[in-house]
Every structure is written in structure tokens, then in C-alpha cells.
Amino acid sequence: MAVGIRLGSITDEIGSADFFHAFFSTISANLEPDGWGTQFPTLMNKLYQGEIGQPDAEQALRELDRASEQLRQLPPDRVVWDVEDRTKLPPWGSNISSDISDLSNYFVTSTGRDLISLIREVLEELRDRGGVAKVVQY
């Protein structure tokens, strides 16, 4: 089952639920020493949990930018597939594209888009046009 982010009538495909969870697990495990949502509460406790509204979009964008900058400083081998079970590894193991230089560009959606860029685009649209962005399975 695939996961996407829906805003209005448009759903942007992300990939598997495990892949989506891995992105947020990587943020939490590497950038939140005091636990899930302590540094990036809007991203981790609203967007990841399934829904974010226009009033939170600007804060989520600031958090995404900060997380992206910090992920840029970390090598790809710091990816965390599941924060609750650190023994889990990505299905592809360490066999990744040579284009991946750090954790800020590690996550590429099933349609070939950079996940951080996709989330940024949705949050900017949400901020500018309103509504509610929802994580959906289909």
C-alpha cells in the first residue's frame, strides 16, 4: 500500500508506509536526542501523525528547513529505517545511488522526487492557499 500527501484534490505519491516512517525515524533518531517531536513538533506530531492545517504550515516549513540543514551534515549510513527497531535496515541495504551524498538527499519518492522538496512544496501551497494536508494510504 502506498502513502501520499493530499492537499485539496491533488495527492503527491511518496512510497510505502515504511519509507515514510523511515524519513521521520531518521529525523528523530539523529536530530531529536530528547525523543520524537522534541525538536520538530509540528512535523513529527502533526504532519507525520496524518494531518496539518494552514495555521501550522509556516512553522512546519521552518522545521523542515532546519531538519534539512542538519541532515545535510550526516552521511547516508546514519539512516534509521525504524526508530522503534534499530535493527531494521532499508530493503536495498547499503546499495544506494552515488548521487546520495548525505541524509538530506537520501529519501527519493517512488515517483523519483526528492521527499524534502515534495513536502516543502505541499507546505508552501498549504500556507499560501489554505486547507488541510493529509497523509493518505491508497
PDB file of C-alpha atoms in Angstrom:
ATOM      1  CA  MET A   1       0.000   0.000   0.000  1.00  0.00           C
ATOM      2  CA  ALA A   2       1.342   3.426  -0.978  1.00  0.00           C
ATOM      3  CA  VAL A   3       1.315   6.592   1.090  1.00  0.00           C
ATOM      4  CA  GLY A   4       0.848  10.104  -0.229  1.00  0.00           C
ATOM      5  CA  ILE A   5       0.092  13.620   0.905  1.00  0.00           C
ATOM      6  CA  ARG A   6      -3.247  15.010  -0.234  1.00  0.00           C
ATOM      7  CA  LEU A   7      -3.975  18.713  -0.391  1.00  0.00           C
ATOM      8  CA  GLY A   8      -7.286  19.540  -1.985  1.00  0.00           C
ATOM      9  CA  SER A   9      -7.821  17.233  -4.933  1.00  0.00           C
ATOM     10  CA  ILE A  10      -4.123  16.508  -5.520  1.00  0.00           C
ATOM     11  CA  THR A  11      -2.286  13.604  -3.938  1.00  0.00           C
ATOM     12  CA  ASP A  12       1.501  13.502  -4.187  1.00  0.00           C
ATOM     13  CA  GLU A  13       2.747   9.923  -4.001  1.00  0.00           C
ATOM     14  CA  ILE A  14       5.530   9.237  -1.517  1.00  0.00           C
ATOM     15  CA  GLY A  15       6.014   5.472  -1.432  1.00  0.00           C
ATOM     16  CA  SER A  16       5.495   2.749   1.125  1.00  0.00           C
ATOM     17  CA  ALA A  17       4.411   3.457   4.673  1.00  0.00           C
ATOM     18  CA  ASP A  18       7.761   2.023   5.838  1.00  0.00           C
ATOM     19  CA  PHE A  19       9.626   4.523   3.649  1.00  0.00           C
ATOM     20  CA  PHE A  20       7.576   7.429   5.037  1.00  0.00           C
ATOM     21  CA  HIS A  21       8.192   6.213   8.593  1.00  0.00           C
ATOM     22  CA  ALA A  22      11.927   5.875   7.847  1.00  0.00           C
ATOM     23  CA  PHE A  23      12.182   9.541   6.888  1.00  0.00           C
ATOM     24  CA  PHE A  24      10.692  10.658  10.190  1.00  0.00           C
ATOM     25  CA  SER A  25      12.602   7.959  12.116  1.00  0.00           C
ATOM     26  CA  THR A  26      15.845   9.288  10.643  1.00  0.00           C
ATOM     27  CA  ILE A  27      14.982  12.820  11.746  1.00  0.00           C
ATOM     28  CA  SER A  28      14.023  11.767  15.248  1.00  0.00           C
ATOM     29  CA  ALA A  29      16.898   9.336  15.844  1.00  0.00           C
ATOM     30  CA  ASN A  30      19.570  11.709  14.580  1.00  0.00           C
ATOM     31  CA  LEU A  31      18.257  15.169  15.423  1.00  0.00           C
ATOM     32  CA  GLU A  32      15.999  14.779  18.450  1.00  0.00           C
ATOM     33  CA  PRO A  33      18.116  13.499  21.368  1.00  0.00           C
ATOM     34  CA  ASP A  34      15.232  14.010  23.795  1.00  0.00           C
ATOM     35  CA  GLY A  35      12.769  11.947  21.756  1.00  0.00           C
ATOM     36  CA  TRP A  36      10.172  12.113  18.994  1.00  0.00           C
ATOM     37  CA  GLY A  37       8.805  15.597  18.364  1.00  0.00           C
ATOM     38  CA  THR A  38      11.039  17.431  20.838  1.00  0.00           C
ATOM     39  CA  GLN A  39      12.883  19.477  18.203  1.00  0.00           C
ATOM     40  CA  PHE A  40      10.396  19.341  15.321  1.00  0.00           C
ATOM     41  CA  PRO A  41       6.960  19.121  16.958  1.00  0.00           C
ATOM     42  CA  THR A  42       4.902  20.311  14.007  1.00  0.00           C
ATOM     43  CA  LEU A  43       6.498  17.939  11.515  1.00  0.00           C
ATOM     44  CA  MET A  44       6.626  14.965  13.834  1.00  0.00           C
ATOM     45  CA  ASN A  45       3.389  15.359  15.784  1.00  0.00           C
ATOM     46  CA  LYS A  46       1.123  16.872  13.160  1.00  0.00           C
ATOM     47  CA  LEU A  47       2.279  16.074   9.623  1.00  0.00           C
ATOM     48  CA  TYR A  48       3.596  12.591  10.419  1.00  0.00           C
ATOM     49  CA  GLN A  49       0.524  11.820  12.504  1.00  0.00           C
ATOM     50  CA  GLY A  50      -1.609  12.385   9.425  1.00  0.00           C
ATOM     51  CA  GLU A  51      -2.909  15.935   9.201  1.00  0.00           C
ATOM     52  CA  ILE A  52      -1.690  19.519   9.204  1.00  0.00           C
ATOM     53  CA  GLY A  53      -3.690  22.696   8.649  1.00  0.00           C
ATOM     54  CA  GLN A  54      -2.829  26.100   7.260  1.00  0.00           C
ATOM     55  CA  PRO A  55      -2.159  27.690  10.685  1.00  0.00           C
ATOM     56  CA  ASP A  56       0.752  25.257  11.204  1.00  0.00           C
ATOM     57  CA  ALA A  57       2.229  25.373   7.698  1.00  0.00           C
ATOM     58  CA  GLU A  58       4.741  28.182   8.293  1.00  0.00           C
ATOM     59  CA  GLN A  59       6.096  26.549  11.452  1.00  0.00           C
ATOM     60  CA  ALA A  60       6.338  23.194   9.656  1.00  0.00           C
ATOM     61  CA  LEU A  61       8.306  24.861   6.843  1.00  0.00           C
ATOM     62  CA  ARG A  62      10.767  26.355   9.335  1.00  0.00           C
ATOM     63  CA  GLU A  63      11.186  22.966  10.986  1.00  0.00           C
ATOM     64  CA  LEU A  64      11.634  21.231   7.622  1.00  0.00           C
ATOM     65  CA  ASP A  65      14.333  23.717   6.606  1.00  0.00           C
ATOM     66  CA  ARG A  66      16.138  23.270   9.916  1.00  0.00           C
ATOM     67  CA  ALA A  67      15.923  19.461   9.696  1.00  0.00           C
ATOM     68  CA  SER A  68      17.131  19.519   6.095  1.00  0.00           C
ATOM     69  CA  GLU A  69      20.174  21.616   7.031  1.00  0.00           C
ATOM     70  CA  GLN A  70      21.051  19.261   9.862  1.00  0.00           C
ATOM     71  CA  LEU A  71      20.508  16.148   7.725  1.00  0.00           C
ATOM     72  CA  ARG A  72      22.890  17.630   5.166  1.00  0.00           C
ATOM     73  CA  GLN A  73      25.667  17.219   7.751  1.00  0.00           C
ATOM     74  CA  LEU A  74      25.068  13.470   8.184  1.00  0.00           C
ATOM     75  CA  PRO A  75      26.327  10.656   5.927  1.00  0.00           C
ATOM     76  CA  PRO A  76      23.880   8.194   4.334  1.00  0.00           C
ATOM     77  CA  ASP A  77      24.906   5.389   6.674  1.00  0.00           C
ATOM     78  CA  ARG A  78      23.139   7.234   9.513  1.00  0.00           C
ATOM     79  CA  VAL A  79      19.729   6.402   8.015  1.00  0.00           C
ATOM     80  CA  VAL A  80      17.318   4.872  10.538  1.00  0.00           C
ATOM     81  CA  TRP A  81      14.671   2.681   8.984  1.00  0.00           C
ATOM     82  CA  ASP A  82      12.598   2.330  12.154  1.00  0.00           C
ATOM     83  CA  VAL A  83      13.250   4.356  15.292  1.00  0.00           C
ATOM     84  CA  GLU A  84      11.428   1.732  17.378  1.00  0.00           C
ATOM     85  CA  ASP A  85      13.503  -1.145  15.952  1.00  0.00           C
ATOM     86  CA  ARG A  86      17.011  -0.031  15.075  1.00  0.00           C
ATOM     87  CA  THR A  87      17.872  -3.495  13.719  1.00  0.00           C
ATOM     88  CA  LYS A  88      15.650  -2.928  10.663  1.00  0.00           C
ATOM     89  CA  LEU A  89      17.504  -1.933   7.519  1.00  0.00           C
ATOM     90  CA  PRO A  90      16.334  -0.398   4.246  1.00  0.00           C
ATOM     91  CA  PRO A  91      15.232  -3.048   1.729  1.00  0.00           C
ATOM     92  CA  TRP A  92      18.147  -2.051  -0.507  1.00  0.00           C
ATOM     93  CA  GLY A  93      20.691  -2.260   2.320  1.00  0.00           C
ATOM     94  CA  SER A  94      23.700  -0.061   1.635  1.00  0.00           C
ATOM     95  CA  ASN A  95      23.306  -0.333  -2.148  1.00  0.00           C
ATOM     96  CA  ILE A  96      22.364   3.297  -2.836  1.00  0.00           C
ATOM     97  CA  SER A  97      22.837   5.676  -5.739  1.00  0.00           C
ATOM     98  CA  SER A  98      26.137   7.529  -5.936  1.00  0.00           C
ATOM     99  CA  ASP A  99      24.017  10.702  -6.186  1.00  0.00           C
ATOM    100  CA  ILE A 100      23.142  10.348  -2.488  1.00  0.00           C
ATOM    101  CA  SER A 101      25.744  12.327  -0.602  1.00  0.00           C
ATOM    102  CA  ASP A 102      24.051  12.812   2.767  1.00  0.00           C
ATOM    103  CA  LEU A 103      20.750  12.282   4.581  1.00  0.00           C
ATOM    104  CA  SER A 104      19.173  15.436   3.117  1.00  0.00           C
ATOM    105  CA  ASN A 105      19.031  13.824  -0.319  1.00  0.00           C
ATOM    106  CA  TYR A 106      18.681  10.178   0.737  1.00  0.00           C
ATOM    107  CA  PHE A 107      14.879   9.993   0.543  1.00  0.00           C
ATOM    108  CA  VAL A 108      13.511   9.877  -3.001  1.00  0.00           C
ATOM    109  CA  THR A 109       9.834   9.118  -3.571  1.00  0.00           C
ATOM    110  CA  SER A 110       8.530   6.242  -5.648  1.00  0.00           C
ATOM    111  CA  THR A 111       7.977   8.749  -8.467  1.00  0.00           C
ATOM    112  CA  GLY A 112      11.595   9.952  -8.338  1.00  0.00           C
ATOM    113  CA  ARG A 113      11.113  13.211  -6.444  1.00  0.00           C
ATOM    114  CA  ASP A 114      13.188  14.390  -3.508  1.00  0.00           C
ATOM    115  CA  LEU A 115      10.953  13.859  -0.463  1.00  0.00           C
ATOM    116  CA  ILE A 116      12.030  17.028   1.323  1.00  0.00           C
ATOM    117  CA  SER A 117      11.267  19.082  -1.793  1.00  0.00           C
ATOM    118  CA  LEU A 118       7.865  17.426  -2.150  1.00  0.00           C
ATOM    119  CA  ILE A 119       6.951  18.117   1.482  1.00  0.00           C
ATOM    120  CA  ARG A 120       8.190  21.707   1.150  1.00  0.00           C
ATOM    121  CA  GLU A 121       6.033  22.219  -1.950  1.00  0.00           C
ATOM    122  CA  VAL A 122       2.919  20.883  -0.200  1.00  0.00           C
ATOM    123  CA  LEU A 123       3.546  23.025   2.893  1.00  0.00           C
ATOM    124  CA  GLU A 124       4.096  26.165   0.795  1.00  0.00           C
ATOM    125  CA  GLU A 125       0.865  25.510  -1.083  1.00  0.00           C
ATOM    126  CA  LEU A 126      -0.922  24.895   2.206  1.00  0.00           C
ATOM    127  CA  ARG A 127       0.448  28.132   3.675  1.00  0.00           C
ATOM    128  CA  ASP A 128      -0.466  30.186   0.607  1.00  0.00           C
ATOM    129  CA  ARG A 129      -3.857  28.701  -0.334  1.00  0.00           C
ATOM    130  CA  GLY A 130      -5.180  27.158   2.860  1.00  0.00           C
ATOM    131  CA  GLY A 131      -6.870  23.897   3.572  1.00  0.00           C
ATOM    132  CA  VAL A 132      -5.639  20.772   5.274  1.00  0.00           C
ATOM    133  CA  ALA A 133      -2.885  18.440   4.083  1.00  0.00           C
ATOM    134  CA  LYS A 134      -3.493  14.798   4.919  1.00  0.00           C
ATOM    135  CA  VAL A 135      -1.307  11.735   4.782  1.00  0.00           C
ATOM    136  CA  VAL A 136      -3.331   9.105   2.947  1.00  0.00           C
ATOM    137  CA  GLN A 137      -2.925   5.461   2.069  1.00  0.00           C
ATOM    138  CA  TYR A 138      -4.156   4.143  -1.257  1.00  0.00           C
TER     139      TYR A 138
END
